[in-house]
Amino acid sequence: MSNVYLVVAEIRDGKLRQVSLEALSAAGRCAAPGDIVAAAVVGRGEGLLAATDDLAAYGAERIYVVDHPDLAHYRAEAYGAALLQVVKEANPGMIILGHTSIGRDLAPWLASALDAGQIADVTAIDQEGDALLFTRPIYAGKAFEKKRFASGGGIQVVTIRPNNLPLAEPDPGRLKEMIEVGYGAPALRTLVREVVKKTAGKTDLAEAKFIVSGGRGVKSAEGFKPLEELAEALGGAVGASRGACDAGYCDYGLQIGQTGKMVTPEIYIACGISGAIQHLAGMSGSRVIIAINTDPEAPIFKVADYGIVGDLFEVVPLLTQEFRRALGK
Ligand SMILES: Cc1cc2nc3c(=O)[nH]c(=O)nc-3n(C[C@H](O)[C@H](O)[C@H](O)COP(=O)(O)OP(=O)(O)OC[C@H]3O[C@@H](n4cnc5c(N)ncnc54)[C@H](O)[C@@H]3O)c2cc1C
């Protein structure tokens, strides 16, 4: 296997995503002395430059940049074509992406184009002898499997789940080369007409450190207001159960669970959520779970680290008040 670890950086709203730095940190830990930790930045415009600064600050030794109008919006065929050019230049042994919507789409595209193996949704990486062992959740988080790549020397493609692998300390001054890579402008079969952002400017659920989530117990769209205030006090994001989405209290973009988003924040506050197995599948990996529910028998209390039996409309504003005071807001 080549000794180059290539992280595919992801930019969102002009900023490098945190998971890309987590991927870079993971690459740094996997790399043996003499190995090279590189990053690829693909896109269009100024955000690319800011991303390269951040990648350099966190220890990237080589950064490959592909800047082209076709790459202004994500399309697997365009980003894939750009990355194949980078792979030609960089000759990586391993390619690491975030397990985000883009990473989940792009990683199998790349693995297929490169005839490479892929391990997805990795939450831990350990060394086992000479090989790396990758841990990933299965059966909606009820079990974990450990996998390694079969020996054979081909490229390995890995996606890592946001908020799971530790972020290393900044390690600037390692950047040796910034390499501009040509795109080649292949004929594309898709066109991005419009990007509709429903959560513009808000913290991304997948990367949020604090999530305040509402269920059918919030009773209305208006009922989400106190949850939004608590999330804002914490600098976190608002999520929801499918019960709340089905009832029309919030957008499906907020749904957490088996058929929604997988989240692993440091603190998850479930408000008026019963704790159905399909909901737990998306949030049980949270570091600390706090449940607020009027029903002391609600199944959410079985997974909660802290449980508050009470009315969310009384408890949530009190929490907001206390957090604001504690955080000096
Ligand atoms: C194939 C499939 C996939 C699914 N995928 C998902 C998924 O991805 N995510 C998901 O969430 N669900 C999913 N579901 C649905 C899931 O089974 C549950 O129906 C759903 O999670 C229930 O949402 P809820 O907890 O908000 O509502 P409920 O189960 O109705 O619970 C509401 C809770 O609020 C409490 N409550 C009421 N008033 C208050 C108050 N004032 N203060 C405090 N507590 C209060 C009640 O005691 C109750 O426990 C899926 C189901 C299926 C079949």
Coordinates of C-alpha atoms and ligand atoms in Angstrom, one line a residue:
M1 CA 0.0 0.0 0.0
S2 CA 1.2 3.5 -0.8
N3 CA 2.2 5.5 2.2
V4 CA 0.0 8.5 1.4
Y5 CA -3.2 9.1 3.4
L6 CA -5.6 11.4 1.4
V7 CA -8.4 13.2 3.2
V8 CA -11.2 14.5 1.1
A9 CA -12.0 17.8 2.7
E10 CA -15.6 19.1 2.6
I11 CA -16.6 22.7 2.5
R12 CA -20.0 23.9 3.6
D13 CA -21.1 27.6 3.4
G14 CA -17.5 28.6 2.6
K15 CA -16.1 26.8 5.7
L16 CA -14.2 23.6 6.2
R17 CA -16.4 21.0 8.0
Q18 CA -15.2 19.9 11.4
V19 CA -15.4 16.2 10.2
S20 CA -12.7 17.0 7.7
L21 CA -10.3 18.0 10.5
E22 CA -11.4 14.8 12.4
A23 CA -10.5 12.8 9.2
L24 CA -7.1 14.6 9.0
S25 CA -6.5 13.8 12.7
A26 CA -7.4 10.2 12.1
A27 CA -5.0 10.1 9.1
G28 CA -2.3 11.6 11.3
R29 CA -2.8 8.8 13.9
C30 CA -2.8 6.0 11.3
A31 CA 0.4 7.4 9.6
A32 CA 3.7 5.8 10.5
P33 CA 6.9 7.9 10.5
G34 CA 7.7 8.7 6.9
D35 CA 4.1 8.4 5.7
I36 CA 2.4 11.4 4.2
V37 CA -0.8 13.0 5.3
A38 CA -2.4 14.9 2.4
A39 CA -5.8 16.5 1.8
A40 CA -7.8 17.2 -1.4
V41 CA -10.0 20.3 -1.6
V42 CA -12.5 20.3 -4.4
G43 CA -14.9 23.1 -5.2
R44 CA -15.1 26.7 -6.5
G45 CA -14.0 30.0 -5.1
E46 CA -12.8 31.6 -1.9
G47 CA -13.9 28.9 0.5
L48 CA -11.2 26.7 -0.9
L49 CA -8.5 29.0 0.4
A50 CA -9.9 29.2 3.9
A51 CA -10.1 25.4 3.9
T52 CA -6.5 25.0 2.9
D53 CA -5.5 27.3 5.8
D54 CA -7.4 25.2 8.3
L55 CA -6.0 21.9 6.8
A56 CA -2.5 23.3 7.0
A57 CA -3.1 24.4 10.6
Y58 CA -4.0 20.8 11.5
G59 CA -1.0 19.1 10.0
A60 CA -1.7 18.5 6.3
E61 CA 1.7 18.0 4.5
R62 CA 0.4 18.2 1.0
I63 CA -2.8 19.9 -0.2
Y64 CA -4.3 19.2 -3.7
V65 CA -6.7 21.9 -4.9
V66 CA -9.2 21.5 -7.8
D67 CA -11.0 24.8 -8.5
H68 CA -13.5 24.8 -11.3
P69 CA -17.0 26.3 -12.1
D70 CA -18.3 22.8 -12.5
L71 CA -17.5 22.2 -8.9
A72 CA -19.4 25.1 -7.4
H73 CA -22.1 22.6 -6.3
Y74 CA -21.7 19.0 -5.3
R75 CA -22.3 16.4 -8.0
A76 CA -20.8 12.9 -7.7
E77 CA -19.8 12.8 -11.3
A78 CA -18.0 16.2 -11.2
Y79 CA -16.4 15.8 -7.7
G80 CA -15.6 12.1 -8.6
A81 CA -13.8 13.1 -11.8
A82 CA -11.9 15.8 -9.9
L83 CA -10.8 13.4 -7.2
L84 CA -9.7 10.8 -9.8
Q85 CA -7.3 13.4 -11.1
V86 CA -6.1 14.0 -7.5
V87 CA -5.7 10.3 -7.0
K88 CA -3.5 10.1 -10.1
E89 CA -1.2 12.8 -8.7
A90 CA -1.2 11.7 -5.1
N91 CA -1.2 7.9 -5.4
P92 CA -2.9 7.4 -2.0
G93 CA -3.0 4.1 -0.1
M94 CA -6.0 5.3 1.8
I95 CA -8.7 7.9 1.1
I96 CA -10.7 9.2 4.1
L97 CA -14.0 11.1 3.9
G98 CA -16.6 12.3 6.4
H99 CA -19.7 10.0 6.6
T100 CA -21.8 13.0 5.6
S101 CA -24.4 13.1 2.8
I102 CA -21.7 14.0 0.4
G103 CA -19.2 11.4 1.8
R104 CA -21.8 8.7 1.7
D105 CA -22.5 9.4 -2.0
L106 CA -18.9 10.0 -3.1
A107 CA -17.0 7.2 -1.2
P108 CA -18.7 4.3 -3.0
W109 CA -18.5 6.2 -6.3
L110 CA -14.7 6.5 -5.8
A111 CA -14.3 3.0 -4.5
S112 CA -16.1 1.6 -7.5
A113 CA -14.1 3.8 -10.0
L114 CA -10.8 2.8 -8.3
D115 CA -11.7 -0.8 -7.8
A116 CA -11.0 -0.2 -4.1
G117 CA -12.4 -1.7 -0.9
Q118 CA -14.5 0.5 1.3
I119 CA -15.4 0.6 5.0
A120 CA -18.2 3.1 5.9
D121 CA -19.4 4.9 9.0
V122 CA -16.3 4.2 11.1
T123 CA -16.4 5.3 14.7
A124 CA -13.0 4.0 15.9
I125 CA -9.7 3.0 14.4
D126 CA -7.3 0.7 16.2
Q127 CA -4.0 -0.8 15.3
E128 CA -3.9 -4.6 15.3
G129 CA -0.4 -5.8 14.6
D130 CA 0.4 -4.3 11.2
A131 CA -3.2 -3.8 10.2
L132 CA -5.8 -1.2 11.1
L133 CA -9.0 -2.3 12.6
F134 CA -12.1 -0.2 11.9
T135 CA -15.1 -0.2 14.2
R136 CA -18.6 0.6 12.8
P137 CA -22.1 0.4 14.2
I138 CA -24.5 -2.1 12.6
Y139 CA -28.2 -3.0 13.2
A140 CA -29.1 0.7 13.7
G141 CA -26.4 1.0 16.5
K142 CA -27.4 -2.0 18.5
A143 CA -24.1 -3.8 17.8
F144 CA -20.7 -2.9 16.5
E145 CA -18.5 -4.8 14.0
K146 CA -14.7 -4.6 13.6
K147 CA -13.4 -4.8 10.1
R148 CA -10.1 -4.6 8.3
F149 CA -9.2 -4.5 4.7
A150 CA -8.0 -7.7 3.0
S151 CA -4.4 -7.6 2.3
G152 CA -3.6 -7.1 -1.3
G153 CA -2.3 -3.6 -1.7
G154 CA -5.3 -1.8 -3.3
I155 CA -6.5 1.6 -2.4
Q156 CA -8.7 1.7 0.8
V157 CA -11.6 4.0 1.1
V158 CA -13.0 4.9 4.5
T159 CA -15.8 7.2 5.7
I160 CA -15.8 8.4 9.4
R161 CA -18.8 9.3 11.4
P162 CA -18.7 13.0 12.5
N163 CA -18.1 13.7 16.2
N164 CA -16.6 10.2 17.0
L165 CA -12.9 10.2 16.2
P166 CA -10.9 12.7 18.4
L167 CA -9.7 15.9 16.9
A168 CA -5.9 16.3 17.3
E169 CA -4.3 19.5 18.6
P170 CA -3.4 22.0 15.8
D171 CA -0.1 21.1 14.2
P172 CA 0.9 23.9 11.8
G173 CA 4.1 24.2 9.8
R174 CA 4.0 20.7 8.2
L175 CA 2.7 21.9 4.8
K176 CA 5.3 21.2 2.2
E177 CA 3.4 21.5 -1.0
M178 CA 0.2 23.0 -2.3
I179 CA -0.6 21.4 -5.7
E180 CA -3.2 22.7 -8.2
V181 CA -4.7 19.9 -10.1
G182 CA -6.4 20.2 -13.5
Y183 CA -10.0 19.1 -13.6
G184 CA -10.3 18.0 -17.2
A185 CA -13.9 19.1 -17.5
P186 CA -15.6 15.8 -18.5
A187 CA -19.0 15.9 -20.1
L188 CA -21.5 15.9 -17.2
R189 CA -24.9 14.3 -17.4
T190 CA -26.5 16.3 -14.6
L191 CA -27.0 20.0 -13.9
V192 CA -27.6 21.7 -10.6
R193 CA -30.5 24.2 -11.2
E194 CA -31.0 25.4 -7.7
V195 CA -29.9 24.6 -4.1
V196 CA -32.7 25.0 -1.6
K197 CA -31.3 25.4 2.0
K198 CA -33.8 24.8 4.7
T199 CA -31.3 25.1 7.6
A200 CA -29.1 27.9 6.3
G201 CA -26.9 29.5 9.0
K202 CA -27.9 26.9 11.6
T203 CA -25.6 24.5 13.3
D204 CA -25.5 21.2 11.3
L205 CA -27.2 18.4 13.3
A206 CA -24.5 15.8 12.4
E207 CA -21.7 18.0 13.8
A208 CA -23.6 19.7 16.7
K209 CA -22.1 19.2 20.1
F210 CA -25.4 19.9 21.8
I211 CA -28.8 18.9 20.4
V212 CA -32.2 19.8 21.9
S213 CA -34.8 17.5 20.3
G214 CA -38.5 17.7 20.4
G215 CA -41.2 15.0 20.0
R216 CA -44.9 14.8 19.8
G217 CA -44.9 16.1 23.3
V218 CA -44.1 19.6 22.1
K219 CA -47.7 19.6 20.7
S220 CA -47.3 22.3 18.0
A221 CA -44.8 24.1 15.8
E222 CA -45.0 26.9 18.3
G223 CA -44.0 24.4 21.0
F224 CA -40.5 24.2 19.5
K225 CA -39.8 27.8 20.4
P226 CA -38.5 27.0 24.0
L227 CA -36.4 24.2 22.5
E228 CA -34.9 26.7 20.0
E229 CA -34.1 29.1 22.8
L230 CA -32.3 26.3 24.8
A231 CA -30.4 25.2 21.7
E232 CA -29.3 28.8 21.1
A233 CA -28.2 29.3 24.7
L234 CA -26.0 26.1 24.3
G235 CA -24.8 27.0 20.8
G236 CA -26.4 23.8 19.6
A237 CA -29.0 22.6 17.1
V238 CA -32.6 21.5 17.3
G239 CA -33.7 18.0 16.3
A240 CA -36.9 16.1 16.3
S241 CA -38.5 12.7 16.4
R242 CA -40.5 11.4 13.5
G243 CA -43.6 11.8 15.6
A244 CA -43.0 15.6 15.7
C245 CA -42.2 15.7 11.9
D246 CA -45.3 13.6 11.0
A247 CA -47.5 15.9 13.1
G248 CA -46.2 18.8 11.0
Y249 CA -44.6 20.6 13.9
C250 CA -41.2 20.8 12.1
D251 CA -39.4 20.0 8.9
Y252 CA -38.3 16.4 8.1
G253 CA -34.8 17.8 7.8
L254 CA -34.7 17.7 11.6
Q255 CA -35.7 14.1 12.0
I256 CA -33.3 11.9 14.0
G257 CA -33.4 8.2 14.0
Q258 CA -33.4 5.1 11.8
T259 CA -34.9 6.9 8.8
G260 CA -33.6 10.3 9.8
K261 CA -30.2 11.6 10.8
M262 CA -27.6 9.8 13.0
V263 CA -26.2 12.1 15.6
T264 CA -23.6 11.7 18.3
P265 CA -23.5 15.0 20.2
E266 CA -21.9 15.5 23.6
I267 CA -25.3 16.2 25.1
Y268 CA -28.7 15.2 23.7
I269 CA -31.7 16.6 25.4
A270 CA -34.9 14.7 24.4
C271 CA -38.0 16.7 25.2
G272 CA -41.4 15.0 24.9
I273 CA -40.0 12.0 23.0
S274 CA -41.1 8.6 24.1
G275 CA -37.9 6.8 23.0
A276 CA -39.1 4.4 20.3
I277 CA -36.4 2.0 19.1
Q278 CA -36.3 3.8 15.7
H279 CA -35.6 7.1 17.4
L280 CA -32.9 5.6 19.7
A281 CA -31.2 4.2 16.5
G282 CA -30.2 7.7 15.6
M283 CA -29.2 9.2 19.0
S284 CA -28.2 6.4 21.4
G285 CA -24.5 7.1 20.6
S286 CA -24.7 10.5 22.2
R287 CA -22.3 11.0 25.1
V288 CA -24.8 12.2 27.6
I289 CA -28.6 11.8 27.2
I290 CA -31.0 13.9 29.2
A291 CA -34.7 13.1 28.9
I292 CA -37.6 15.3 29.9
N293 CA -41.0 13.5 29.8
T294 CA -44.2 13.6 31.9
D295 CA -44.5 9.8 31.8
P296 CA -42.1 8.2 34.2
E297 CA -42.5 4.9 32.3
A298 CA -41.4 6.4 29.0
P299 CA -38.8 4.1 27.4
I300 CA -36.4 7.1 26.8
F301 CA -35.6 7.0 30.5
K302 CA -34.0 3.5 30.0
V303 CA -31.2 5.1 27.8
A304 CA -31.1 8.4 29.6
D305 CA -28.1 9.4 31.8
Y306 CA -30.3 12.0 33.5
G307 CA -34.1 11.9 33.5
I308 CA -36.5 14.7 34.4
V309 CA -40.1 13.6 35.0
G310 CA -42.0 16.8 34.2
D311 CA -43.7 19.1 31.8
L312 CA -41.2 20.2 29.1
F313 CA -42.9 23.6 28.9
E314 CA -41.9 24.2 32.6
V315 CA -38.5 22.4 32.6
V316 CA -37.0 23.7 29.3
P317 CA -37.3 27.4 30.1
L318 CA -35.8 26.8 33.5
L319 CA -32.8 25.0 31.9
T320 CA -32.4 27.8 29.4
Q321 CA -32.4 30.4 32.2
E322 CA -29.8 28.4 34.1
F323 CA -27.5 27.7 31.1
R324 CA -27.7 31.4 30.1
R325 CA -26.7 32.4 33.7
A326 CA -23.9 29.8 33.8
L327 CA -22.5 30.7 30.4
G328 CA -22.9 34.5 31.1
K329 CA -25.3 35.0 28.1
Ligands
LIG1 C1 -39.9 1.9 9.7 C2 -40.0 3.0 10.7 C3 -39.0 4.0 10.8 C4 -39.1 5.0 11.8 N1 -38.1 5.9 11.8 C5 -38.1 6.8 12.8 C6 -37.0 7.8 12.9 O1 -36.1 7.8 12.2 N2 -37.1 8.6 14.0 C7 -38.1 8.6 14.9 O2 -38.1 9.4 15.8 N3 -39.1 7.8 14.8 C8 -39.1 6.9 13.8 N4 -40.2 6.0 13.6 C9 -41.4 6.3 14.4 C10 -41.3 5.7 15.9 O3 -41.7 4.4 15.9 C11 -42.2 6.5 16.8 O4 -43.5 6.5 16.3 C12 -41.8 8.0 17.0 O5 -40.4 8.1 17.3 C13 -42.6 8.6 18.1 O6 -42.3 9.9 18.2 P1 -42.4 10.7 19.6 O7 -41.6 10.0 20.7 O8 -42.2 12.1 19.4 O9 -44.0 10.5 19.9 P2 -44.8 9.7 21.0 O10 -44.4 8.2 21.0 O11 -46.2 10.0 20.9 O12 -44.2 10.3 22.4 C14 -44.5 11.6 22.9 C15 -44.0 11.6 24.3 O13 -44.2 12.9 24.8 C16 -44.5 12.9 26.2 N5 -45.1 14.1 26.5 C17 -46.3 14.6 26.2 N6 -46.5 15.8 26.7 C18 -45.4 16.2 27.3 C19 -45.0 17.4 28.0 N7 -45.8 18.4 28.1 N8 -43.8 17.4 28.6 C20 -42.9 16.3 28.5 N9 -43.3 15.2 27.8 C21 -44.5 15.1 27.2 C22 -45.4 11.7 26.3 O14 -45.3 11.1 27.6 C23 -44.7 10.7 25.3 O15 -43.7 9.9 25.9 C24 -40.2 5.0 12.7 C25 -41.1 4.0 12.6 C26 -41.1 3.1 11.7 C27 -42.2 2.0 11.6

